[in-house]
PDB file of C-alpha atoms in Angstrom:
ATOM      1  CA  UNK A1060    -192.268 -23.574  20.489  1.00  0.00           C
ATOM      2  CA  UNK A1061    -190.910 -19.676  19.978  1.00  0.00           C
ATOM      3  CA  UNK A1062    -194.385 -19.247  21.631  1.00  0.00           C
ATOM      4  CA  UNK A1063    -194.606 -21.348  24.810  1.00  0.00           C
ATOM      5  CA  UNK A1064    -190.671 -21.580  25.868  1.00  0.00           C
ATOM      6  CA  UNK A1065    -188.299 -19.274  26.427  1.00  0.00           C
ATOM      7  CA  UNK A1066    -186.760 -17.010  23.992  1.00  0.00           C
ATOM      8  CA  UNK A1067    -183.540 -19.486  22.710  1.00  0.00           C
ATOM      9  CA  UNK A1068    -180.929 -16.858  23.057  1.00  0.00           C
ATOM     10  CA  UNK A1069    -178.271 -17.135  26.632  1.00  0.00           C
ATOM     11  CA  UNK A1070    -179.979 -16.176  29.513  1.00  0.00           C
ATOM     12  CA  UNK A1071    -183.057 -14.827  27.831  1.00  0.00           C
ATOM     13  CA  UNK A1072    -184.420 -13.482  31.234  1.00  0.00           C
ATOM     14  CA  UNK A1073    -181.631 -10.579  31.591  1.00  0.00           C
ATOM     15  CA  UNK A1074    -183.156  -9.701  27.799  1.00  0.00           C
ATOM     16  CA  UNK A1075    -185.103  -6.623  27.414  1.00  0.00           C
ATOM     17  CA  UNK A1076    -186.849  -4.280  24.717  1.00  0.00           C
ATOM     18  CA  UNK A1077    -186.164  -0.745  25.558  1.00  0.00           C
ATOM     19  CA  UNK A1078    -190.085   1.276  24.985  1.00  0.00           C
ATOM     20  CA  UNK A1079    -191.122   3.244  23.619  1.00  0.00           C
ATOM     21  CA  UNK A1080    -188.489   3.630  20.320  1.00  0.00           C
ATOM     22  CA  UNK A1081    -185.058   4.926  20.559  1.00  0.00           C
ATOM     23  CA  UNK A1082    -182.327   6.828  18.420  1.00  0.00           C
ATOM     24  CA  UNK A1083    -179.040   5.384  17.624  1.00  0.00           C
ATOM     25  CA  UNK A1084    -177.703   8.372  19.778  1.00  0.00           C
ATOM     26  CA  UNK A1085    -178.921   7.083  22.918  1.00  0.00           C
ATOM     27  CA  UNK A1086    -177.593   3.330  22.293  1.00  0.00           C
ATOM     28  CA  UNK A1087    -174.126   5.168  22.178  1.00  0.00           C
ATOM     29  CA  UNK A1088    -174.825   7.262  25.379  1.00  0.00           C
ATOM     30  CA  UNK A1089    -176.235   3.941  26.847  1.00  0.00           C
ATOM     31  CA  UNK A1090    -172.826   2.235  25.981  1.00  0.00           C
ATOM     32  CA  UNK A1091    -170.703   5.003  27.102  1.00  0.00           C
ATOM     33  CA  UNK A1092    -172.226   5.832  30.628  1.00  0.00           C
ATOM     34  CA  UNK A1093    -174.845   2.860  31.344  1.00  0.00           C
ATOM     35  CA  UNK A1094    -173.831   0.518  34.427  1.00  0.00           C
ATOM     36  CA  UNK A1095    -177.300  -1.246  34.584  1.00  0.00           C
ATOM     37  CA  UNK A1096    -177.158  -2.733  31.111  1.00  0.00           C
ATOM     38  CA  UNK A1097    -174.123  -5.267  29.693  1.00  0.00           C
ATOM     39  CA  UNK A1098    -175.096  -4.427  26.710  1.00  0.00           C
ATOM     40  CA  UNK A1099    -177.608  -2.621  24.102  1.00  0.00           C
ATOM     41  CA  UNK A1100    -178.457  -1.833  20.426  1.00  0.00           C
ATOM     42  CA  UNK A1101    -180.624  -0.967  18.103  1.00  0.00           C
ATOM     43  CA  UNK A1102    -182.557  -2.394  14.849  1.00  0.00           C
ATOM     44  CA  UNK A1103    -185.232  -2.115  12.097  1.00  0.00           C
ATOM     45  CA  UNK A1104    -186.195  -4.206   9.028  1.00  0.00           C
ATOM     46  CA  UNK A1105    -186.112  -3.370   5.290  1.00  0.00           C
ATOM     47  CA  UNK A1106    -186.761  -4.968   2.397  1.00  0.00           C
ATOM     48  CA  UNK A1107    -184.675  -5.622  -0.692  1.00  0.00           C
ATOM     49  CA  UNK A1108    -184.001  -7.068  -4.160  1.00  0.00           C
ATOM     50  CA  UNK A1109    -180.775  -9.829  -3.410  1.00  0.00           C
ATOM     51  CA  UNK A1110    -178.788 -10.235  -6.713  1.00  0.00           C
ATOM     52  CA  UNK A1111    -175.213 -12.420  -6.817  1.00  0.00           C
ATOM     53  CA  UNK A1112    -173.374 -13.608  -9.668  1.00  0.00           C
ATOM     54  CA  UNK A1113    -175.073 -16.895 -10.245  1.00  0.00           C
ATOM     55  CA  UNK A1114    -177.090 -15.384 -12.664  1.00  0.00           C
ATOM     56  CA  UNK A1115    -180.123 -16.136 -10.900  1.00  0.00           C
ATOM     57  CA  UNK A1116    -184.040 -13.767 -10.607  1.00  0.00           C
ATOM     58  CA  UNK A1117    -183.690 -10.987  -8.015  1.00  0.00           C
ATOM     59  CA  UNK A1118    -184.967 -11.996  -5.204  1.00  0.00           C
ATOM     60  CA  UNK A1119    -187.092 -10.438  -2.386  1.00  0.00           C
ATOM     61  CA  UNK A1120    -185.037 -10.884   0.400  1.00  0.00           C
ATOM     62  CA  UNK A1121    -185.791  -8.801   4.537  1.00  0.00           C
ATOM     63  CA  UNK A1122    -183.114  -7.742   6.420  1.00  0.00           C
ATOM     64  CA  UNK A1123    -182.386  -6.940  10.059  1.00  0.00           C
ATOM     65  CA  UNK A1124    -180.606  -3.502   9.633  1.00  0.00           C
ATOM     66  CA  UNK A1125    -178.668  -3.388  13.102  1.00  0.00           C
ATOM     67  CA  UNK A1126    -176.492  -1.830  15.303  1.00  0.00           C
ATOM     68  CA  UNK A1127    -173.258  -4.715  16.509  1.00  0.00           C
ATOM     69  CA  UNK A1128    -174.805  -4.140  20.210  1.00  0.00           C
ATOM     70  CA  UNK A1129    -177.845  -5.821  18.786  1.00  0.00           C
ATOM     71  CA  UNK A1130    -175.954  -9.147  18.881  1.00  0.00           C
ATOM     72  CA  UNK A1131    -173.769  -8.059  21.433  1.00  0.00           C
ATOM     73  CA  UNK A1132    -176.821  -8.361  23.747  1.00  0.00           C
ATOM     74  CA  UNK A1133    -178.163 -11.535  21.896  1.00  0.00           C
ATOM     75  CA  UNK A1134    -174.621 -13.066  22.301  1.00  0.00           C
ATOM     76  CA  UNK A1135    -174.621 -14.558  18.412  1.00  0.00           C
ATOM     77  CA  UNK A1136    -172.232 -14.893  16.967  1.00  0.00           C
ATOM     78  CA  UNK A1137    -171.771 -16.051  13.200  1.00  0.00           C
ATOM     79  CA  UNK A1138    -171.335 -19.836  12.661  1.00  0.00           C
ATOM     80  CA  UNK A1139    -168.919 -19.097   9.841  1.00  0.00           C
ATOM     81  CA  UNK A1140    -167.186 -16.173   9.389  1.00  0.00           C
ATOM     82  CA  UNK A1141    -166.459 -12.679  11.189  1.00  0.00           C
ATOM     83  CA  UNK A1142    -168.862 -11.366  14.072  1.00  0.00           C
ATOM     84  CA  UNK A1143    -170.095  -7.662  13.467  1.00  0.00           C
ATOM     85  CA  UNK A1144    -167.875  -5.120  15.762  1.00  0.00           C
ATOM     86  CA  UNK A1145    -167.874  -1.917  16.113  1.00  0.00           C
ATOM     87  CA  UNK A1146    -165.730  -1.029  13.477  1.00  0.00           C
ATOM     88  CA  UNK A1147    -167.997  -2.363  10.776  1.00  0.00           C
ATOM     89  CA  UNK A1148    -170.513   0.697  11.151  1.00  0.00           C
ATOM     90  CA  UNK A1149    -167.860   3.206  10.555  1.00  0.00           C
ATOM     91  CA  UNK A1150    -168.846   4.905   6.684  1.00  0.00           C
ATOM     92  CA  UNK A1151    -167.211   2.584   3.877  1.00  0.00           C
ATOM     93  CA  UNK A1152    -166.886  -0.162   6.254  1.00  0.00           C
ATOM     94  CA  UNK A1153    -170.355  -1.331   6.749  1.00  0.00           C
ATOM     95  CA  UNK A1154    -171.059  -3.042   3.149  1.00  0.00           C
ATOM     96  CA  UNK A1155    -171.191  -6.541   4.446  1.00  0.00           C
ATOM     97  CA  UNK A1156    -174.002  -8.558   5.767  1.00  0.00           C
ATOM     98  CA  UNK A1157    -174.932 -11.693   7.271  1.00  0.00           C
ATOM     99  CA  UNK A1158    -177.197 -14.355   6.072  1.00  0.00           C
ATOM    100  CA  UNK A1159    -179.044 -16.135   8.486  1.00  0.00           C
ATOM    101  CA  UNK A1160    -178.500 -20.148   8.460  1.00  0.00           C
ATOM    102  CA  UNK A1161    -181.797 -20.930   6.569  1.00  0.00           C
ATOM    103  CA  UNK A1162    -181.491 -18.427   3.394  1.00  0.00           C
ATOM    104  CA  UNK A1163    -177.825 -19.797   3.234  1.00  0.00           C
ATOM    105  CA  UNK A1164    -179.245 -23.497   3.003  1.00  0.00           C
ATOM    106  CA  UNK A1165    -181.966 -22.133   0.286  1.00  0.00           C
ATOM    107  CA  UNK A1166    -180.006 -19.810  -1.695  1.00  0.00           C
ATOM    108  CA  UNK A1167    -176.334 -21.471  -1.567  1.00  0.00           C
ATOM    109  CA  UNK A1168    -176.702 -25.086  -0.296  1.00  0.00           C
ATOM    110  CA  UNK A1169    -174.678 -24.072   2.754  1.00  0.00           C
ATOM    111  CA  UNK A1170    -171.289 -23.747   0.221  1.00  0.00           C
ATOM    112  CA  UNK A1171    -168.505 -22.297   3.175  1.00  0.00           C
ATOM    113  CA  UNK A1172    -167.156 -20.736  -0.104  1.00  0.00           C
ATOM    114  CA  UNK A1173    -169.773 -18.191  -0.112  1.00  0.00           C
ATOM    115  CA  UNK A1174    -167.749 -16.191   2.626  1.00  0.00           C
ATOM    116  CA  UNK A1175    -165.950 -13.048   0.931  1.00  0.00           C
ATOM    117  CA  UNK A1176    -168.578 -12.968  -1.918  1.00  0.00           C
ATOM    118  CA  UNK A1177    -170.093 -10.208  -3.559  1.00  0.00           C
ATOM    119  CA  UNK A1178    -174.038  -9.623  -3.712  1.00  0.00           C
ATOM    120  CA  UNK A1179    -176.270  -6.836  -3.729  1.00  0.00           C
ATOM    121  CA  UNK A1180    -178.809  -4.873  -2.100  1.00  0.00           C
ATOM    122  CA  UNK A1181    -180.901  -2.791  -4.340  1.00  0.00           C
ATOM    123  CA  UNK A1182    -177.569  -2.567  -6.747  1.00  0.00           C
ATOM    124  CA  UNK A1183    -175.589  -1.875  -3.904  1.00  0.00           C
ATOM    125  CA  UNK A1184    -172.665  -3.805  -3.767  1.00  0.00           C
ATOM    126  CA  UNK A1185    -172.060  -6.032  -0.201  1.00  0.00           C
ATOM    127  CA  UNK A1186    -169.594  -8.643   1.021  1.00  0.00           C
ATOM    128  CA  UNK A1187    -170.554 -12.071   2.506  1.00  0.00           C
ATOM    129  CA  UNK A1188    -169.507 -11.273   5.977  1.00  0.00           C
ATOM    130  CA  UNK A1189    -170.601 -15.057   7.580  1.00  0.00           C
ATOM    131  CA  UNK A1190    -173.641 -17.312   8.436  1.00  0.00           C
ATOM    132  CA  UNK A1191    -175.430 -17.141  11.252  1.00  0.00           C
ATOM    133  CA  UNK A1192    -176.340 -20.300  13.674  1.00  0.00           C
ATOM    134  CA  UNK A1193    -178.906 -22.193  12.689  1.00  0.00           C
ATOM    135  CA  UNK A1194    -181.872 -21.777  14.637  1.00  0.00           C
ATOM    136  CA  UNK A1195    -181.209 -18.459  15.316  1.00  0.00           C
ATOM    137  CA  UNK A1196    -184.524 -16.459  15.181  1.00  0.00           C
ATOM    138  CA  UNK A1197    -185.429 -13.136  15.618  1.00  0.00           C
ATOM    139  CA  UNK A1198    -189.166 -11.812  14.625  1.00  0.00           C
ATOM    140  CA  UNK A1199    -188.909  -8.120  13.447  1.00  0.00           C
ATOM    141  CA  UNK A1200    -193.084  -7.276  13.426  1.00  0.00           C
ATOM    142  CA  UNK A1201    -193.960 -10.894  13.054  1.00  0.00           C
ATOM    143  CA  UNK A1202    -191.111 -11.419  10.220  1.00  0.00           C
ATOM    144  CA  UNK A1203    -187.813 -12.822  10.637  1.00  0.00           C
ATOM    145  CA  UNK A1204    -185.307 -11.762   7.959  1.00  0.00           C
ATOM    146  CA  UNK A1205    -183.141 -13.411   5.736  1.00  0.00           C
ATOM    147  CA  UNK A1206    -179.910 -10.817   6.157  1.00  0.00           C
ATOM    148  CA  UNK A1207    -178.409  -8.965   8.842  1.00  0.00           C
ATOM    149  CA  UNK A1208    -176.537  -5.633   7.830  1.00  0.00           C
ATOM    150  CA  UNK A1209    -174.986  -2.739   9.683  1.00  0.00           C
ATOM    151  CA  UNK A1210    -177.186   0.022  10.222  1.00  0.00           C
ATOM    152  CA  UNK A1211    -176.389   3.060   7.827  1.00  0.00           C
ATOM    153  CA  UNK A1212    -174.859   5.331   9.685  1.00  0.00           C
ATOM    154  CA  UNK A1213    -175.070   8.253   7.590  1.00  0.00           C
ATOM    155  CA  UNK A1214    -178.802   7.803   7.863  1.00  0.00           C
ATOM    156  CA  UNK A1215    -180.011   7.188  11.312  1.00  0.00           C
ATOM    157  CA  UNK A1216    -176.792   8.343  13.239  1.00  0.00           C
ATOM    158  CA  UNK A1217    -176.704  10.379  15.768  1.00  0.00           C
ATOM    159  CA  UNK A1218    -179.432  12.749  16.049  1.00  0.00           C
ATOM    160  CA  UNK A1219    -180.903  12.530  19.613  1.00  0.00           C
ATOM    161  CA  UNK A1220    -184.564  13.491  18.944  1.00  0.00           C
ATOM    162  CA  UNK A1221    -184.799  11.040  15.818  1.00  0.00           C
ATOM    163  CA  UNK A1222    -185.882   8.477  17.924  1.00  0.00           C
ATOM    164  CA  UNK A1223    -187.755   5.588  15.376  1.00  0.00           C
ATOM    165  CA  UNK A1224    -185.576   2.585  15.859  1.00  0.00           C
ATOM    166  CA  UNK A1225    -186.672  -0.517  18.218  1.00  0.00           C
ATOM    167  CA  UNK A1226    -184.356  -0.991  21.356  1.00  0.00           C
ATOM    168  CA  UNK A1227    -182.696  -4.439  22.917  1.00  0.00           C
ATOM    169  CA  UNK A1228    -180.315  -4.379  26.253  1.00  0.00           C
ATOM    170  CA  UNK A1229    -179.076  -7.066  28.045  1.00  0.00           C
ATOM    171  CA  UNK A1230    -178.999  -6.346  31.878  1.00  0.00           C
ATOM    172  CA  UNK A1231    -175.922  -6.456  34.170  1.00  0.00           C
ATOM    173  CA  UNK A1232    -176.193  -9.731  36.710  1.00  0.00           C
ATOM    174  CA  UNK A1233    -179.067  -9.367  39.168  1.00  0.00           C
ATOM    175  CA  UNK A1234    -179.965  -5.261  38.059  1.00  0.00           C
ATOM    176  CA  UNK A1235    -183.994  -5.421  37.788  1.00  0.00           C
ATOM    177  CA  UNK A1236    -185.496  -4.045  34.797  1.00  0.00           C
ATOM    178  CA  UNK A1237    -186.758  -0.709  36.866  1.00  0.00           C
ATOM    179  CA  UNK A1238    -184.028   0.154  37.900  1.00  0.00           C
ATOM    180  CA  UNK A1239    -182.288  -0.177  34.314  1.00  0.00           C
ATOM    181  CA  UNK A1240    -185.015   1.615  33.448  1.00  0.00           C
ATOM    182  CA  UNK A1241    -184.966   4.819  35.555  1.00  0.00           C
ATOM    183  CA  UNK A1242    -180.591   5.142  34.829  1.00  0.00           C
ATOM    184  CA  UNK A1243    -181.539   5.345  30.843  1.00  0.00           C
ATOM    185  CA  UNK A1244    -184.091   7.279  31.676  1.00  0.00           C
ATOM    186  CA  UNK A1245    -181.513   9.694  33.677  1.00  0.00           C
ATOM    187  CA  UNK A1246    -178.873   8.974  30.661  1.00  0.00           C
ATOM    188  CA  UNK A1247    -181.242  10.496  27.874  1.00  0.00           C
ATOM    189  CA  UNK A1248    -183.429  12.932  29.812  1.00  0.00           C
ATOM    190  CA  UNK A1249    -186.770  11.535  28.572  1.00  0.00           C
ATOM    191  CA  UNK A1250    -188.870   8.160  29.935  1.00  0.00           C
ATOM    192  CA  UNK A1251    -187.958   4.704  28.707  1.00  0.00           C
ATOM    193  CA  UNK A1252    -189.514   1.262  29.992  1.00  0.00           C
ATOM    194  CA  UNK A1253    -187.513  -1.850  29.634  1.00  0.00           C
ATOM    195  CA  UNK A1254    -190.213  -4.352  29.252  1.00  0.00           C
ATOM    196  CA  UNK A1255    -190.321  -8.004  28.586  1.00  0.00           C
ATOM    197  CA  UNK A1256    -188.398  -9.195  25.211  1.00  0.00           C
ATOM    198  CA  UNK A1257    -190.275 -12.055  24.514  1.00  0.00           C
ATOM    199  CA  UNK A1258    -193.515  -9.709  25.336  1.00  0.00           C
ATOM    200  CA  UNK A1259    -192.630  -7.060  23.091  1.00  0.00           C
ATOM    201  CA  UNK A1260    -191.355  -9.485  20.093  1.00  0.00           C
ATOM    202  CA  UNK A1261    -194.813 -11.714  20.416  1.00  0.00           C
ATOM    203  CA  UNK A1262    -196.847  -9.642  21.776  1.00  0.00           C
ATOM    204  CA  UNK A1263    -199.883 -11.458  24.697  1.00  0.00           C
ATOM    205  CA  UNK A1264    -200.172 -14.822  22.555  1.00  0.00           C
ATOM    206  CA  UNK A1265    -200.055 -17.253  24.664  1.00  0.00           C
ATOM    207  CA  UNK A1266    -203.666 -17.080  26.334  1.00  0.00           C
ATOM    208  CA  UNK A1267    -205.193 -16.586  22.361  1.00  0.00           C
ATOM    209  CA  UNK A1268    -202.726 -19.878  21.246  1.00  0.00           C
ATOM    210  CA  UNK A1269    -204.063 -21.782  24.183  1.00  0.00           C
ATOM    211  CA  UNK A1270    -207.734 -21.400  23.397  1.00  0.00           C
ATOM    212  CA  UNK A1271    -207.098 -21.792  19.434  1.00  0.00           C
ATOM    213  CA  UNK A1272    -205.163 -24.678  20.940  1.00  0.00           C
ATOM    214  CA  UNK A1273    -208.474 -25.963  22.958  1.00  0.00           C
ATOM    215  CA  UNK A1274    -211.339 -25.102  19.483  1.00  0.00           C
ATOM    216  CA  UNK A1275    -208.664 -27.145  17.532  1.00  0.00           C
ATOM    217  CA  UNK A1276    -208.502 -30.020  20.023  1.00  0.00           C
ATOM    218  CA  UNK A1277    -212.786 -29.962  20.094  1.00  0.00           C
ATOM    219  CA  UNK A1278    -212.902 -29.774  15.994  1.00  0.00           C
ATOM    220  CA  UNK A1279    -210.389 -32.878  15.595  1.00  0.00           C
ATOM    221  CA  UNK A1280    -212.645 -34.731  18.256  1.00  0.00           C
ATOM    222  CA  UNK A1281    -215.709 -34.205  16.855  1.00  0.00           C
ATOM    223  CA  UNK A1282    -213.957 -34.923  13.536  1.00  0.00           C
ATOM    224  CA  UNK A1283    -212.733 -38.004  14.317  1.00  0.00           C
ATOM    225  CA  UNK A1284    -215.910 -39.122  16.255  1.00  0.00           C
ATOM    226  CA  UNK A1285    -217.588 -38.369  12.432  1.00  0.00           C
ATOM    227  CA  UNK A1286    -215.114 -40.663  10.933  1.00  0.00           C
ATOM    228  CA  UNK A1287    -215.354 -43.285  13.787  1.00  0.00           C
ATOM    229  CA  UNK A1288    -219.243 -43.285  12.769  1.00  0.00           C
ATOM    230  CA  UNK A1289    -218.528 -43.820   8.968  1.00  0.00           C
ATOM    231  CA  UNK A1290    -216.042 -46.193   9.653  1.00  0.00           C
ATOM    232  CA  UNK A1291    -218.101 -48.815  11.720  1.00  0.00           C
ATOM    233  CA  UNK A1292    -220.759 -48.318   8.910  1.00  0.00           C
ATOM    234  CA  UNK A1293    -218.522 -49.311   6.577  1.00  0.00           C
ATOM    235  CA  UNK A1294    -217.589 -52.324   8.474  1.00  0.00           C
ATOM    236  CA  UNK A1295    -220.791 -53.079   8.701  1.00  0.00           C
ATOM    237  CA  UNK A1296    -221.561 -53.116   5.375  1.00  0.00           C
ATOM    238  CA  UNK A1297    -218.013 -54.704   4.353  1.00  0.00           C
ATOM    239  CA  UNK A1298    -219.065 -57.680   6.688  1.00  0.00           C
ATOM    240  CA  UNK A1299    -222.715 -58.050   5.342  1.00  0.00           C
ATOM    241  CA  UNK A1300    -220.694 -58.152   1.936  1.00  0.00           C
ATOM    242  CA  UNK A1301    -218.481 -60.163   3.036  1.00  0.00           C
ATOM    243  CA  UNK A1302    -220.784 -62.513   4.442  1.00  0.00           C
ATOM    244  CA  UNK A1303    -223.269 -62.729   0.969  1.00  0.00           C
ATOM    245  CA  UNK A1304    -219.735 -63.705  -0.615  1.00  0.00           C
ATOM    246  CA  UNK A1305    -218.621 -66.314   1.474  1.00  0.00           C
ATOM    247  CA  UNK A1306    -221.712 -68.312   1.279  1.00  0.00           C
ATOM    248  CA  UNK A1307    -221.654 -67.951  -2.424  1.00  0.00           C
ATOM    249  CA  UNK A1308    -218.047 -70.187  -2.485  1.00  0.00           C
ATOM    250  CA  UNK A1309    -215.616 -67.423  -2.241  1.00  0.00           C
ATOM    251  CA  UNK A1310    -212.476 -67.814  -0.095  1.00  0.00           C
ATOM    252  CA  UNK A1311    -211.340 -65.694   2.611  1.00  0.00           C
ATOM    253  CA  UNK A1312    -207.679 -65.051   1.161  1.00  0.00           C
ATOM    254  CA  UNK A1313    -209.618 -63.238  -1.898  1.00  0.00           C
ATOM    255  CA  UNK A1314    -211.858 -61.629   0.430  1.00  0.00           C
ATOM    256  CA  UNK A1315    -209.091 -60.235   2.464  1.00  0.00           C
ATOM    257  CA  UNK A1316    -206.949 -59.193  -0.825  1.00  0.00           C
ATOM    258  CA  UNK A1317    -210.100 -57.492  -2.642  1.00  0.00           C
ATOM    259  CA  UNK A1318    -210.331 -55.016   1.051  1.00  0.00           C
ATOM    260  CA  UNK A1319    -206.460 -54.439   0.945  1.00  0.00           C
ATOM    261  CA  UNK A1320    -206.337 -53.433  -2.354  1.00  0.00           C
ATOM    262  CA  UNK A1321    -209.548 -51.350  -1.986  1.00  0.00           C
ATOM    263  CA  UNK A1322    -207.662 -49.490   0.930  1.00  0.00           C
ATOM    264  CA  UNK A1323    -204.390 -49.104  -0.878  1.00  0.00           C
ATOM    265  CA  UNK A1324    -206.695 -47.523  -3.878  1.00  0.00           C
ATOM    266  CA  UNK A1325    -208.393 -44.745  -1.410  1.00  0.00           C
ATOM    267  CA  UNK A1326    -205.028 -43.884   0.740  1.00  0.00           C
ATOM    268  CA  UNK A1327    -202.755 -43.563  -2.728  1.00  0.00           C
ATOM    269  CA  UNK A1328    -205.657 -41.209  -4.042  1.00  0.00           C
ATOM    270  CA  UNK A1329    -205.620 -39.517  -0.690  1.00  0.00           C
ATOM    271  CA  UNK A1330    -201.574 -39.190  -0.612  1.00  0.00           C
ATOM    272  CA  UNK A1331    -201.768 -38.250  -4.244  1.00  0.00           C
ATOM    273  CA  UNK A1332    -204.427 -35.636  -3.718  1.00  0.00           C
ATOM    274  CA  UNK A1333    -202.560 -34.119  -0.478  1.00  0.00           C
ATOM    275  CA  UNK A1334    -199.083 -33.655  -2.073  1.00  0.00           C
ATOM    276  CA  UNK A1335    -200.555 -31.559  -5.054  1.00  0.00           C
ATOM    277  CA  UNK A1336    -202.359 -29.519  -2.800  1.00  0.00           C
ATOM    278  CA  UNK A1337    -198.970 -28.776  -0.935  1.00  0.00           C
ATOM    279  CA  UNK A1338    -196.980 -28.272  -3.857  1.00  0.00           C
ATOM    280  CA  UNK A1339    -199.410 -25.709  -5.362  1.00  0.00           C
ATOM    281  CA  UNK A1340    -199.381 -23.683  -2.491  1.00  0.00           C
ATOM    282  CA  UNK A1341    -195.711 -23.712  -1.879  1.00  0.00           C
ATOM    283  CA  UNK A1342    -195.594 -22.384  -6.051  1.00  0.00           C
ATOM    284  CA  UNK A1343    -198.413 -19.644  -5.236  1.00  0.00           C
ATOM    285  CA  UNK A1344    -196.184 -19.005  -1.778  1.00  0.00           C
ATOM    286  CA  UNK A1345    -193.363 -18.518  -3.805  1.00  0.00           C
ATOM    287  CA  UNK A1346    -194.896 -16.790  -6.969  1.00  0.00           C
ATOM    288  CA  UNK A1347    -195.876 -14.108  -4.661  1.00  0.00           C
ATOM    289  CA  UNK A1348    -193.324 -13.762  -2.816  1.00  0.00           C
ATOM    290  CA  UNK A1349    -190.823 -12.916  -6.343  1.00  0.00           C
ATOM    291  CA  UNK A1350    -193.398 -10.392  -7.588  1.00  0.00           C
ATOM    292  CA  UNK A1351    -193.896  -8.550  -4.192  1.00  0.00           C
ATOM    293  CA  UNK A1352    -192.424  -4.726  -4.637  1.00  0.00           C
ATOM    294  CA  UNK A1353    -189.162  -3.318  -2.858  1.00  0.00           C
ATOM    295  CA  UNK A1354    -188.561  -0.816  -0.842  1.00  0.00           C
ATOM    296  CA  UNK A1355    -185.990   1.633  -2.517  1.00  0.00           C
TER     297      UNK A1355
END
């Protein structure tokens, strides 16, 4: 569905990904001067190990590190909770994060207590800040993380040339994405494109999901054509049976009980069979998932 419909943020056609990357400097020139854009901001991923005080195994957790214009031009805001401003990304302010609605669910049950707790990052101490909606998605490369925190300032602000961080703007009402384009261009002296965000999140899918949509459609036909086949020979053979029985003095009320408990036999083995196969892949999933490395 995040494939084939629109993006599900507010007017997802005004949305755009600012190419090729930017610096944190330009977002604030962009903010201070822009008149094409409502809004812009910057982002990047990183990986961590998520400790609280429940006592429970670090866990492997991906966060969106972000600027507040990142949901500024998103228009998200938390579910519970504050909403990121500005004033969050000033030094010793911006040790809070956000947890999206699906790691709260996982990792907390969705308790509303959680708000105000400490947890860390790496054994960096952070504040619960609020949840975000559910349903809220964003793929960084493909991923979509499990914690939104303010982007260290002290680290990517505000050299102009360090530009290595991905772009979003939200365009003023009815400004094209050219001529957005050519003012932030003008505002930082060097060339930027504002291209489709769903384009530059997903990348050309859509023709590749079609046709893995059409080879999947063919397999599952010829598939079921295959079991169509082995199903009428079974009949067959169930009726010949059947027949050889009934002239030998059996009654059709055993008959009929001997093929429904023969069917409840092969779909409890099936069911049976199906389930371990999920759970053992959800274990390996997870398994994996604990023992993959940080980034520190």
């Amino acid at each position: 569905s995040f494939l084939l419909r629109p993006l599900p943020y507010q007017e997802p056609d005004r949305l755009a990904a600012i190419e090729p990357r930017v610096s944190w400097r330009d977002i604030l020139d962009f903010e201070a001067h822009a008149r094409t854009i409502a809004a812009a901001g910057v982002y990047t991923k990183r990986t961590w190990g998520f400790t609280d005080a429940s006592r429970a195994p670090v866990e492997v957790v991906l966060s969106g590190m972000v600027t507040h214009g990142f949901f500024d031009a998103l228009r998200v805001e938390p579910d519970l909770g504050t909403a990121f401003t500005a004033d969050l990304e000033q030094p010793g302010a911006n040790r809070v994060l956000w947890l999206t609605h699906d790691f709260w669910r996982s990792r907390y049950n969705g308790r509303r207590d959680i708000l105000g707790a400490a947890v860390e990052l790496n054994d960096v101490k952070y504040r619960v800040a609020g949840v975000l909606p559910a349903g809220f998605r964003f793929p960084m490369d493909g991923e979509n993380p499990d914690v939104y925190i303010p982007l260290d300032r002290v680290d990517y602000c505000c050299q102009q040339e360090a530009r290595t961080l991905s772009g979003i703007a939200r365009l003023a009402p009815r400004i094209a994405r050219t001529a957005a384009a050519a003012e932030l261009s003008a505002i930082a002296s060097t060339k930027f494109v504002l291209a489709s965000l769903q384009s530059a999140l997903l990348g050309d899918r859509r023709g590749p999901l079609l046709f893995l949509g059409l080879v999947s459609a063919l397999l599952m036909l010829l598939a079921a054509t295959n079991a169509a086949a082995i199903l009428l020979a079974r009949t067959a053979r169930n009726l010949r049976d059947a027949a050889i029985k009934a002239s030998l003095g059996a009654e059709l009320k055993h008959l009929l009980v001997e093929h429904a408990l023969e069917g409840v036999a092969i779909a409890v083995a099936a069911a049976a069979s199906g389930l371990l196969l999920g759970f053992h892949q959800r274990s390996e999933e997870h398994t994996s998932r604990l023992q993959s490395p940080c980034n520190v």
